[in-house]
Amino acid sequence: MSAVLQSTLDAQRDAQAGGIQLTSEAPGQGHLLTPAALDFLRDLHQRFEPRRQGLLQARALRQVDFDAGASPDFRTDTAAIRAADWNVAPIPAALVDRRVEITGPVDPKMVINALNSGANVYMADFEDSTSPTWANLIEGQRALRKAVAGTLDWMAPDGSKHYTLKPEAERAVLCVRPRGWHLDEKHVLVACDGEAQRISASLFDAGLFAFHNAATLAAKDRGPYLYLPKLQSMEEAALWEDALAHIEATLGLAHGQVKVTVLIETLPAAFEMDEILHALRARIVGLNCGRWDYIFSYIKTFRAHRDKVLPERAQVSMTQPFLKAYSELLIRTCHRRGAHAMGGMAAQIPISGDAEANDAAMARVRADKLREVTAGHDGTWVAHPALIPLAREIFDAHMAEAHQQHVSRDDVQVTREDLVKPPLGTITRAGFENNVEVCVRYLAAWLDGSGCVPIHWLMEDAATAEIARTQLWQWIHYADDGCEPLCLDDETPVDSALLERALIGLPGKLQDRLRLPGASRINEAIGMLDRLTHADTLAEFLTLPAYERLD
């Protein structure tokens, strides 16, 4: 028996004896999930799982109110927090200049390329751009551990290329995004209250990363740094605060050593930006406009509101008034509190073989980044290394200092109506069919283990697939309760028959692309989208039912 296999079996035996059980195996997990690491994770679960479940229940109850006609609004019970004069803790030197950030999954090749990319920051993503198979998660944690140690390398399977890290001074600063509070990690079960409970995916991702890397990063004054996704309230931020404070105390770190940036990517959170900053004020360094998830959240929040139906995705740009109000409120709020206001993702990727189309795509990226920097954002996201020089050029030209917190945006006065008023627009046949194709192709790739998928020269992840799925559900269910259906701009009704025709025709449309990511699971993805779209209730997240199909 190999030493690695023996280590894995020993860890599993010790874990079961300690009240925690691993239900799968992946190469190298024994070196990560040691008895001490598993005990650390068990403790996190037992301390914080009841609060997590309570907050998820609060989300569900709040959605009941929204379905009954209510709308998110600024809270009256926290008005004093918004009115008071306070600031977040000072920003560490490594995060003062964040003008260009790159994001992506956590496979070794991506980690090396992103850290070497020339970006200021690399957000290593366990969430929307990673399909959380057990093998992917373990590989990602191993890659990040080696990256922190400076020893990560990767050899192409055919031996043609060998990737290594640049010297540390030339690498991007590492930030890690764990999965959101709504997700479980089914491969790790904790004995609690007489049952085997799944651990929070958030605590698994963040906890395991911190356990192995926090001391090394702290010694280099490099964090650990985290990006926190999908928050909907200050109470959810407070749960992160308490969990991270406990992690620090357990690992012997100073309080506030772990720094965080929070993605404002849900509609309810847009009304609680001050409160989220306040809950995390000892460690938060900024907020980020998570635009794609924000659009998805808008649709989901207003799923039962026929006056809040959005046009097709291509027409819902950041220049639309409700999104412009959201981004400018984020800038004003952050700069008032001494935090960075980070811009959102440019999903475009370079188009090879078509110079005219590539020029048009790059012009859209340029316009988007110019909008961000002139509005007052302190940095931006890109999805591809080739976009880093373009984004940097624009921010360098308009942001001479490391950030622009001096841009107070006191001119911005945003009301509830500004944040919820939907834009005008249409649904075209091409837009409808693109939603079907993007959702099916992304879901098929995700089921096959890929969480970041190029489709039609856009880098799609779970957030963009969620926009496609929820729009299809909302458009088709508009005719529930006897209402007239929505129509395409050519007067074709948007109904189940239109969806059925699109789904039936999709395999033929894709048959010449048999090497697409997830091609073998296209039919499975079609079946899932069909069921999810026809369901009476909009599923909260696409990835919840899909996760049960992953290894």
XYZ file of C-alpha atoms in Angstrom:
551
model
C 0.000 0.000 0.000
C 1.364 3.431 -0.986
C 2.143 6.002 1.669
C -0.374 8.437 0.114
C -3.199 5.881 0.176
C -2.306 4.885 3.729
C -2.355 8.559 4.771
C -5.802 8.999 3.207
C -7.201 5.909 4.921
C -5.707 6.941 8.256
C -7.247 10.413 7.945
C -10.663 8.945 7.125
C -10.510 6.569 10.080
C -9.458 9.341 12.438
C -12.133 11.643 11.031
C -14.926 9.163 11.603
C -13.717 8.607 15.148
C -13.739 12.393 15.660
C -17.291 12.934 14.436
C -16.498 13.935 10.858
C -16.692 11.718 7.804
C -15.336 12.043 4.261
C -17.576 10.421 1.658
C -15.200 10.527 -1.321
C -11.528 10.330 -2.238
C -9.331 12.453 -4.456
C -5.572 12.467 -5.072
C -3.686 14.296 -2.349
C -6.565 14.773 0.039
C -4.727 13.023 2.851
C -2.138 15.804 2.904
C -4.875 18.437 3.198
C -7.528 16.761 5.313
C -5.305 15.745 8.180
C -6.831 14.876 11.561
C -6.017 18.386 12.803
C -7.575 20.035 9.745
C -10.692 17.915 10.035
C -11.040 18.711 13.724
C -10.753 22.401 12.826
C -13.530 22.059 10.244
C -15.719 20.069 12.637
C -15.414 22.822 15.216
C -16.409 25.483 12.664
C -19.481 23.487 11.693
C -20.639 22.884 15.233
C -20.189 26.533 16.202
C -21.755 28.236 13.182
C -24.079 25.818 11.384
C -27.185 26.660 13.471
C -26.800 30.365 12.659
C -26.246 29.632 8.983
C -29.429 27.591 8.811
C -31.345 30.309 10.613
C -30.151 32.924 8.125
C -31.072 30.728 5.169
C -34.540 30.359 6.653
C -34.720 34.137 7.021
C -33.897 34.442 3.320
C -36.744 32.107 2.438
C -39.224 34.014 4.605
C -38.130 37.301 3.069
C -38.722 35.879 -0.404
C -42.260 34.957 0.635
C -42.839 38.650 1.358
C -41.364 39.629 -2.000
C -43.588 37.097 -3.774
C -46.569 38.665 -2.019
C -45.741 42.070 -3.492
C -43.170 43.585 -1.121
C -39.964 45.196 -2.346
C -36.527 45.524 -0.765
C -35.963 48.866 0.932
C -33.516 50.662 3.202
C -33.960 49.388 6.757
C -35.426 51.665 9.410
C -33.832 49.714 12.283
C -30.325 50.455 10.985
C -30.785 54.119 10.065
C -28.366 55.137 12.837
C -25.570 53.068 11.237
C -26.099 54.808 7.905
C -26.193 58.255 9.516
C -23.199 57.854 11.841
C -19.646 58.952 11.056
C -17.363 55.906 11.050
C -14.737 54.246 8.833
C -13.491 50.744 8.161
C -10.037 49.707 9.347
C -7.006 50.842 7.302
C -6.377 48.979 4.058
C -3.170 46.888 4.015
C -0.421 47.966 1.615
C -0.881 44.962 -0.665
C -4.482 45.959 -1.411
C -4.150 49.723 -1.720
C -3.780 49.556 -5.529
C -6.233 47.098 -7.065
C -6.830 48.738 -10.401
C -6.926 45.501 -12.392
C -8.058 42.161 -10.986
C -8.361 38.873 -12.837
C -10.671 36.076 -11.758
C -10.865 32.419 -12.588
C -11.035 28.844 -11.347
C -8.454 27.154 -9.158
C -6.888 24.486 -11.356
C -3.059 24.623 -11.270
C -2.586 25.990 -14.787
C -5.095 28.792 -14.187
C -3.573 29.652 -10.822
C -0.104 29.990 -12.359
C -1.307 32.001 -15.356
C -3.397 34.342 -13.206
C -0.656 34.980 -10.657
C 1.787 35.614 -13.519
C -0.693 37.673 -15.558
C 0.370 41.197 -14.593
C -2.896 41.911 -12.778
C -2.735 43.543 -9.359
C -4.954 40.881 -7.784
C -6.028 37.354 -8.691
C -9.337 36.192 -7.259
C -9.037 32.407 -7.036
C -12.627 31.297 -7.360
C -14.112 28.257 -5.653
C -17.577 29.629 -6.430
C -19.144 30.657 -9.751
C -16.262 29.652 -12.032
C -15.515 26.288 -10.406
C -17.614 23.165 -10.762
C -17.375 21.788 -7.197
C -16.534 18.185 -7.897
C -14.545 16.733 -5.021
C -11.533 16.306 -7.307
C -11.697 19.965 -8.392
C -11.934 21.218 -4.812
C -9.018 19.145 -3.568
C -6.912 20.019 -6.614
C -7.706 23.700 -6.078
C -6.767 23.682 -2.406
C -3.531 21.845 -3.196
C -2.697 24.312 -5.979
C -3.260 27.321 -3.740
C -1.199 25.798 -0.937
C 1.702 25.283 -3.342
C 1.221 28.754 -4.805
C 1.432 30.332 -1.350
C 4.606 28.330 -0.725
C 5.975 29.389 -4.125
C 6.404 25.807 -5.364
C 3.470 25.401 -7.770
C 4.228 24.204 -11.285
C 2.260 22.426 -14.000
C 3.281 20.268 -16.930
C 1.056 19.876 -19.990
C -0.119 16.258 -20.354
C 1.897 15.839 -23.553
C 4.977 17.340 -21.932
C 5.072 20.220 -24.391
C 4.823 23.048 -21.845
C 5.993 23.552 -18.300
C 4.402 26.357 -16.271
C 6.101 27.865 -13.223
C 5.500 30.886 -11.008
C 7.269 34.195 -11.491
C 9.221 35.631 -8.543
C 6.864 36.641 -5.741
C 7.346 40.383 -6.271
C 6.025 39.991 -9.828
C 2.912 37.983 -8.949
C -0.618 39.205 -8.441
C -1.874 39.384 -4.861
C -3.947 36.311 -4.035
C -7.570 36.636 -2.897
C -9.753 33.551 -2.498
C -13.506 33.415 -3.037
C -15.182 30.603 -1.084
C -18.641 29.404 -2.000
C -21.714 31.205 -0.642
C -23.655 30.542 2.541
C -26.424 28.761 0.589
C -24.174 25.896 -0.500
C -23.264 22.674 1.318
C -20.203 20.483 0.896
C -21.707 17.015 0.561
C -18.392 15.170 0.755
C -17.772 16.204 4.379
C -20.310 15.109 6.995
C -20.236 16.165 10.629
C -21.984 14.251 13.405
C -24.231 16.780 15.118
C -27.476 16.394 17.076
C -27.633 12.704 16.274
C -27.330 13.087 12.505
C -24.662 13.399 9.849
C -24.840 16.974 8.563
C -23.175 18.408 5.496
C -20.633 21.086 6.316
C -21.110 24.596 4.956
C -19.260 24.943 1.656
C -18.265 28.468 2.738
C -16.592 27.239 5.904
C -14.994 24.292 4.147
C -13.414 26.451 1.430
C -12.350 29.362 3.617
C -11.506 27.257 6.645
C -9.305 24.730 4.854
C -7.494 27.484 2.943
C -6.856 29.441 6.145
C -5.798 26.361 8.112
C -2.978 25.575 5.689
C -1.980 29.041 4.471
C -2.914 31.749 6.974
C 0.321 31.723 8.951
C 2.492 31.861 5.823
C 0.432 34.667 4.295
C 0.337 36.655 7.528
C 4.126 36.432 7.820
C 4.399 37.984 4.338
C 1.744 40.623 5.117
C -0.426 39.083 2.426
C -3.571 38.309 4.354
C -5.193 35.906 4.067
C -7.498 37.866 1.742
C -10.993 36.660 0.849
C -13.810 37.699 -1.470
C -17.221 36.981 0.115
C -20.098 36.189 -2.266
C -23.900 36.224 -2.330
C -24.568 38.058 0.959
C -28.115 39.338 1.367
C -27.982 41.101 4.737
C -25.806 42.567 7.466
C -26.629 39.538 9.610
C -25.000 37.283 7.031
C -21.961 39.580 7.062
C -21.907 39.366 10.866
C -21.805 35.573 10.620
C -18.704 35.865 8.444
C -17.206 38.282 10.973
C -17.701 35.866 13.835
C -16.497 32.855 11.855
C -13.347 34.651 10.696
C -12.653 36.005 14.184
C -12.876 32.443 15.504
C -10.556 31.195 12.746
C -8.049 33.894 13.674
C -8.191 33.074 17.357
C -7.830 29.348 16.717
C -4.882 29.795 14.368
C -3.119 32.357 16.535
C -3.657 35.304 14.186
C -4.341 38.880 15.211
C -7.965 39.977 15.078
C -8.605 41.538 11.673
C -5.671 39.759 10.020
C -8.043 38.138 7.528
C -9.182 40.893 5.172
C -12.291 40.649 3.021
C -13.949 42.264 0.043
C -17.698 41.725 -0.236
C -19.476 41.322 -3.537
C -22.698 43.313 -3.641
C -24.391 40.928 -6.016
C -27.869 40.548 -4.565
C -30.634 43.132 -4.698
C -31.347 42.988 -0.928
C -27.661 43.648 -0.181
C -27.729 46.843 -2.250
C -29.959 48.332 0.444
C -27.524 47.313 3.212
C -24.108 48.386 1.947
C -23.378 50.598 4.954
C -24.571 47.905 7.304
C -22.418 45.206 5.670
C -19.366 47.441 5.852
C -20.145 48.159 9.506
C -20.568 44.481 10.426
C -17.128 43.725 8.950
C -15.461 47.069 9.707
C -12.416 45.526 11.425
C -11.446 43.597 8.290
C -13.338 44.765 5.194
C -11.386 46.634 2.530
C -13.994 47.108 -0.165
C -17.209 46.246 -1.959
C -17.453 44.950 -5.515
C -20.180 45.398 -8.134
C -20.973 41.760 -8.900
C -23.126 42.802 -11.820
C -24.123 39.451 -13.310
C -25.273 37.912 -10.049
C -26.959 41.223 -9.224
C -29.085 41.008 -12.384
C -29.872 37.386 -11.550
C -30.867 38.405 -8.020
C -33.120 41.172 -9.356
C -34.997 38.642 -11.488
C -35.225 36.133 -8.636
C -36.350 38.700 -6.069
C -39.102 39.961 -8.366
C -40.008 36.585 -9.864
C -43.697 37.144 -9.027
C -43.810 40.823 -10.072
C -45.116 41.222 -13.617
C -44.055 44.874 -13.623
C -40.407 43.924 -13.021
C -39.691 41.745 -16.063
C -36.318 42.483 -17.648
C -35.620 42.514 -21.386
C -33.111 40.113 -22.883
C -29.700 39.997 -21.250
C -27.814 41.869 -23.989
C -29.985 44.928 -23.348
C -29.387 44.955 -19.581
C -26.107 46.854 -19.500
C -24.549 48.889 -16.711
C -25.779 52.078 -18.375
C -29.366 51.106 -17.563
C -30.623 53.486 -14.849
C -31.238 50.852 -12.137
C -27.726 49.414 -12.561
C -26.113 52.845 -12.822
C -27.799 53.805 -9.528
C -26.519 50.617 -7.865
C -22.912 51.132 -8.968
C -22.850 54.837 -8.050
C -24.397 54.170 -4.642
C -21.670 51.576 -4.046
C -18.966 54.124 -4.918
C -20.447 56.806 -2.674
C -20.928 54.389 0.239
C -17.449 52.866 0.036
C -15.591 56.146 -0.284
C -17.494 57.655 2.608
C -16.281 54.758 4.779
C -12.665 54.520 3.579
C -13.198 51.358 1.504
C -12.468 50.573 -2.132
C -15.323 50.518 -4.651
C -14.443 47.797 -7.149
C -15.980 47.647 -10.600
C -17.371 44.580 -12.281
C -16.479 41.912 -14.790
C -15.718 42.351 -18.466
C -16.880 38.972 -19.762
C -15.478 39.429 -23.270
C -12.538 37.354 -24.435
C -10.352 37.934 -27.514
C -11.911 36.790 -30.795
C -9.412 34.966 -32.976
C -9.735 34.906 -36.736
C -12.092 37.896 -36.997
C -10.302 41.190 -36.539
C -13.435 43.286 -37.025
C -15.419 41.358 -34.421
C -12.471 41.456 -32.021
C -12.129 45.214 -32.425
C -15.835 45.633 -31.656
C -15.564 43.436 -28.556
C -12.517 45.309 -27.279
C -14.322 48.616 -27.877
C -17.104 47.415 -25.586
C -14.568 46.513 -22.914
C -12.884 49.896 -23.289
C -16.192 51.753 -22.952
C -17.134 49.721 -19.875
C -13.822 50.329 -18.101
C -13.914 54.033 -18.999
C -17.391 54.257 -17.489
C -16.133 52.616 -14.293
C -13.033 54.736 -13.758
C -14.752 58.027 -14.560
C -17.609 57.148 -12.204
C -15.117 56.726 -9.351
C -14.366 53.011 -9.126
C -10.981 52.061 -7.662
C -10.430 49.006 -9.823
C -12.028 46.555 -12.186
C -12.290 42.869 -13.141
C -11.339 41.056 -16.322
C -11.884 37.426 -17.274
C -8.911 36.980 -19.628
C -5.220 37.929 -19.315
C -5.302 39.611 -22.732
C -7.656 42.272 -21.355
C -5.322 43.308 -18.544
C -3.259 45.791 -20.607
C -6.418 47.412 -21.979
C -8.013 47.805 -18.541
C -4.750 49.032 -17.020
C -4.263 51.604 -19.778
C -7.675 53.115 -19.100
C -7.315 53.180 -15.316
C -3.774 54.542 -15.526
C -4.954 57.359 -17.781
C -7.761 58.418 -15.456
C -6.585 57.344 -11.975
C -3.173 58.802 -11.225
C -3.126 57.632 -7.604
C -3.424 54.106 -6.213
C -7.179 54.615 -5.792
C -9.704 57.420 -5.921
C -11.412 57.408 -2.557
C -11.220 61.202 -2.735
C -14.036 61.000 -5.315
C -16.829 61.230 -2.769
C -19.768 61.224 -5.206
C -21.821 63.387 -2.875
C -23.898 64.186 -5.944
C -25.341 60.667 -5.837
C -28.733 60.453 -4.160
C -30.305 57.038 -4.712
C -33.858 56.121 -3.724
C -35.524 52.746 -3.414
C -37.314 53.383 -6.693
C -34.010 54.074 -8.446
C -32.747 50.616 -7.480
C -35.854 48.634 -8.428
C -37.272 50.370 -11.505
C -36.801 47.989 -14.458
C -35.436 49.128 -17.813
C -37.428 49.178 -21.011
C -36.482 46.783 -23.771
C -37.493 43.828 -25.870
C -37.046 40.092 -26.228
C -35.796 39.008 -29.630
C -35.836 35.495 -30.995
C -32.044 35.532 -31.014
C -32.011 36.680 -27.390
C -34.437 33.947 -26.323
C -32.516 31.216 -28.150
C -29.201 32.511 -26.820
C -30.515 32.154 -23.256
C -31.468 28.553 -23.988
C -28.110 27.761 -25.577
C -26.002 29.462 -22.889
C -27.863 27.768 -20.062
C -27.724 24.300 -21.628
C -24.089 24.521 -22.701
C -22.931 25.963 -19.404
C -24.895 23.432 -17.349
C -23.547 20.546 -19.435
C -19.986 21.753 -18.933
C -20.587 22.306 -15.210
C -21.942 18.771 -14.821
C -18.812 17.574 -16.631
C -16.522 19.422 -14.208
C -15.900 22.780 -15.930
C -17.195 25.929 -14.231
C -15.877 28.607 -16.577
C -16.935 28.189 -20.212
C -16.318 30.372 -23.302
C -19.517 30.674 -25.348
C -19.804 33.038 -28.305
C -16.662 34.883 -27.182
C -17.975 35.582 -23.698
C -16.621 33.859 -20.594
C -19.743 32.405 -19.014
C -19.938 31.265 -15.397
C -22.721 30.250 -13.043
C -23.940 33.842 -12.676
C -24.504 34.424 -16.382
C -26.134 31.012 -16.765
C -28.448 31.944 -13.893
C -29.550 35.093 -15.731
C -30.432 32.965 -18.756
C -32.323 30.392 -16.682
C -34.292 32.805 -14.523
C -35.233 34.983 -17.484
C -36.624 31.945 -19.306
C -38.649 30.976 -16.239
C -39.976 34.502 -15.680
C -40.847 35.097 -19.323
C -42.722 31.814 -19.692
C -44.532 32.084 -16.355
C -45.656 35.638 -17.109
C -48.843 34.107 -18.524
C -49.665 32.214 -15.319
C -53.044 33.009 -13.752
C -54.598 33.744 -17.120
C -52.510 36.756 -18.159
C -51.613 37.339 -21.790
C -48.141 35.939 -22.533
C -45.156 38.093 -23.315
C -44.199 38.250 -26.979
C -40.979 38.441 -28.902
C -40.432 41.570 -30.941
C -41.903 39.676 -33.934
C -45.135 39.026 -31.946
C -44.381 35.325 -31.308
C -45.739 34.344 -27.865
C -43.078 33.486 -25.286
C -44.505 30.236 -23.981
C -43.698 26.593 -23.376
C -44.060 25.800 -27.062
C -41.351 28.303 -27.956
C -39.039 26.801 -25.324
C -39.776 23.273 -26.526
C -38.870 24.170 -30.114
C -35.616 25.755 -28.968
C -34.679 22.755 -26.821
C -35.537 20.232 -29.546
C -33.464 22.110 -32.096
C -30.439 22.652 -29.887
C -28.670 19.255 -30.254
C -28.745 19.611 -34.037
C -27.427 23.131 -33.768
C -24.507 21.861 -31.690
C -23.839 18.556 -33.470
C -20.834 19.961 -35.323
C -19.280 20.926 -31.991
C -18.771 17.530 -30.424
C -15.618 18.720 -28.677
C -17.470 21.358 -26.685
C -16.971 21.200 -22.895
C -19.642 18.871 -21.536
C -20.799 17.689 -24.984
C -21.631 14.250 -23.604
C -24.039 15.789 -21.076
C -25.991 18.096 -23.391
C -29.132 15.944 -23.262
C -28.963 15.754 -19.472
C -28.665 19.534 -19.316
C -31.603 19.980 -21.696
C -33.739 17.793 -19.453
C -32.764 19.762 -16.363
C -33.475 23.143 -17.971
C -36.827 21.886 -19.231
C -37.862 20.740 -15.733
C -36.548 23.853 -13.984
C -38.254 26.199 -16.418
C -41.624 24.466 -16.197
C -41.556 24.154 -12.391
C -44.249 26.157 -10.597
C -41.644 27.779 -8.345
C -38.383 29.268 -9.544
C -35.497 27.248 -8.119
C -33.334 29.434 -5.897
C -30.085 28.404 -7.594
C -29.348 26.284 -10.634
C -26.360 24.795 -8.854
C -28.391 23.336 -5.981
C -30.134 20.548 -7.968
C -27.164 20.241 -10.332
C -24.759 19.686 -7.414
C -26.520 16.445 -6.508
C -25.446 15.088 -9.910
C -21.737 15.808 -9.371
C -19.154 13.330 -8.129
